[in-house]
Amino acid sequence: GENVEQHPSTLSVQEGDSAVIKCTYSDSASNYFPWYKQELGKGPQLIIDIRSNVGEKKDQRIAVTLNKTAKHFSLHITETQPEDSAVYFCAANPSGYGQNFVFGPGTRLSVLP
Amino acid sequence: KAGVTQTPRYLIKTRGQQVTLSCSPISGHRSVSWYQQTPGQGLQFLFEYFSETQRNKGNFPGRFSGRQFSNSRSEMNVSTLELGDSALYLCASSLRQGTGELFFGEGSRLTVL
């Protein structure tokens, strides 16, 4: 079945710096790759997603890149702010349809003021 | 618009008991999925429901079951609780069946003693 790896597990950056989180997946049938942010005591919240027919997507300070050949995708956050501190999860959809996502283990991002 | 509502938010059970968790999706959302979140295993897919029918099921034992009602509300049940069932159970809803954004609730935190 699908396996999603995520690195690093923890990441500390200074406010204003950039942060990059990388994920790899194993199932070539996966065609949808969302990123979720989870703050303490809350459920995950979608921050950006990308489909397999697109190589890059950007939304203000957040961008995601996808390399289908290498089966990896990355989250880029620029000009980080303290409120970006949270746990970030990447995910892949192994069936290419439905909501049975396989999530990565998460990255705890700390933005130091 | 109200978000996904999960009840109860916290509960404590003992081994061998059973538990029922409830989820009310965002108004108009017809698809509901459930995930288990633990420190060791991360986010793992349990079930997906659409129009009262289970569309996908994760790799969990038969002690885990669920259902969806005609108003799209969903319940999940865990029978014969084990210590390892202690987790945050997250419900997510989406507007339609198929891959897309999941809107998560804040979860029901189950502790099994």
JSON list of C-alpha atoms in Angstrom, two decimals, chain A residues 31-32 36 38 41-46 49 51 89 93 95-101 103-104, chain B residues 9 31-33 35 37 43 45 48 56 88 90 94 96-102 104-106:
[
{"chain": "A", "resi": 31, "resn": "ASN", "atom": "CA", "xyz": [-2.89, 11.99, -7.73]},
{"chain": "A", "resi": 32, "resn": "TYR", "atom": "CA", "xyz": [-3.82, 14.44, -4.98]},
{"chain": "A", "resi": 36, "resn": "TYR", "atom": "CA", "xyz": [-2.59, 20.19, 6.61]},
{"chain": "A", "resi": 38, "resn": "GLN", "atom": "CA", "xyz": [-2.63, 21.26, 13.08]},
{"chain": "A", "resi": 41, "resn": "GLY", "atom": "CA", "xyz": [-6.03, 21.17, 20.57]},
{"chain": "A", "resi": 42, "resn": "LYS", "atom": "CA", "xyz": [-7.47, 21.55, 17.09]},
{"chain": "A", "resi": 43, "resn": "GLY", "atom": "CA", "xyz": [-8.13, 19.36, 14.11]},
{"chain": "A", "resi": 44, "resn": "PRO", "atom": "CA", "xyz": [-5.96, 19.57, 11.00]},
{"chain": "A", "resi": 45, "resn": "GLN", "atom": "CA", "xyz": [-6.74, 22.38, 8.57]},
{"chain": "A", "resi": 46, "resn": "LEU", "atom": "CA", "xyz": [-5.95, 22.34, 4.86]},
{"chain": "A", "resi": 49, "resn": "ASP", "atom": "CA", "xyz": [-3.04, 21.17, -2.05]},
{"chain": "A", "resi": 51, "resn": "ARG", "atom": "CA", "xyz": [-2.98, 17.65, -8.06]},
{"chain": "A", "resi": 89, "resn": "PHE", "atom": "CA", "xyz": [1.19, 16.95, 7.73]},
{"chain": "A", "resi": 93, "resn": "ASN", "atom": "CA", "xyz": [-4.51, 9.68, -1.87]},
{"chain": "A", "resi": 95, "resn": "SER", "atom": "CA", "xyz": [-6.68, 5.23, -4.68]},
{"chain": "A", "resi": 96, "resn": "GLY", "atom": "CA", "xyz": [-6.72, 8.46, -6.62]},
{"chain": "A", "resi": 97, "resn": "TYR", "atom": "CA", "xyz": [-10.31, 8.82, -5.47]},
{"chain": "A", "resi": 98, "resn": "GLY", "atom": "CA", "xyz": [-12.06, 9.07, -2.13]},
{"chain": "A", "resi": 99, "resn": "GLN", "atom": "CA", "xyz": [-10.95, 10.27, 1.27]},
{"chain": "A", "resi": 100, "resn": "ASN", "atom": "CA", "xyz": [-8.74, 7.42, 2.43]},
{"chain": "A", "resi": 101, "resn": "PHE", "atom": "CA", "xyz": [-5.66, 9.56, 2.68]},
{"chain": "A", "resi": 103, "resn": "PHE", "atom": "CA", "xyz": [-0.66, 10.95, 6.05]},
{"chain": "A", "resi": 104, "resn": "GLY", "atom": "CA", "xyz": [3.00, 11.54, 6.73]},
{"chain": "B", "resi": 9, "resn": "ARG", "atom": "CA", "xyz": [-14.79, 15.94, 23.30]},
{"chain": "B", "resi": 31, "resn": "SER", "atom": "CA", "xyz": [-19.32, 12.97, 2.89]},
{"chain": "B", "resi": 32, "resn": "VAL", "atom": "CA", "xyz": [-17.86, 12.03, 6.27]},
{"chain": "B", "resi": 33, "resn": "SER", "atom": "CA", "xyz": [-14.62, 10.28, 7.08]},
{"chain": "B", "resi": 35, "resn": "TYR", "atom": "CA", "xyz": [-9.35, 9.15, 11.34]},
{"chain": "B", "resi": 37, "resn": "GLN", "atom": "CA", "xyz": [-4.58, 10.01, 15.61]},
{"chain": "B", "resi": 43, "resn": "LEU", "atom": "CA", "xyz": [-3.16, 9.89, 11.45]},
{"chain": "B", "resi": 45, "resn": "PHE", "atom": "CA", "xyz": [-7.86, 6.38, 8.05]},
{"chain": "B", "resi": 48, "resn": "GLU", "atom": "CA", "xyz": [-15.48, 7.02, 4.67]},
{"chain": "B", "resi": 56, "resn": "ASN", "atom": "CA", "xyz": [-13.87, 2.94, 2.05]},
{"chain": "B", "resi": 88, "resn": "LEU", "atom": "CA", "xyz": [-7.84, 11.29, 19.29]},
{"chain": "B", "resi": 90, "resn": "LEU", "atom": "CA", "xyz": [-11.11, 12.93, 14.20]},
{"chain": "B", "resi": 94, "resn": "SER", "atom": "CA", "xyz": [-16.48, 17.34, 2.66]},
{"chain": "B", "resi": 96, "resn": "ARG", "atom": "CA", "xyz": [-18.96, 15.73, -2.14]},
{"chain": "B", "resi": 97, "resn": "GLN", "atom": "CA", "xyz": [-17.63, 12.26, -2.62]},
{"chain": "B", "resi": 98, "resn": "GLY", "atom": "CA", "xyz": [-14.17, 11.97, -4.02]},
{"chain": "B", "resi": 99, "resn": "THR", "atom": "CA", "xyz": [-10.82, 13.55, -3.37]},
{"chain": "B", "resi": 100, "resn": "GLY", "atom": "CA", "xyz": [-10.82, 17.08, -2.07]},
{"chain": "B", "resi": 101, "resn": "GLU", "atom": "CA", "xyz": [-10.52, 19.25, 1.00]},
{"chain": "B", "resi": 102, "resn": "LEU", "atom": "CA", "xyz": [-11.39, 17.66, 4.31]},
{"chain": "B", "resi": 104, "resn": "PHE", "atom": "CA", "xyz": [-11.82, 18.34, 10.38]},
{"chain": "B", "resi": 105, "resn": "GLY", "atom": "CA", "xyz": [-13.53, 18.63, 13.71]},
{"chain": "B", "resi": 106, "resn": "GLU", "atom": "CA", "xyz": [-11.55, 19.11, 16.92]}
]
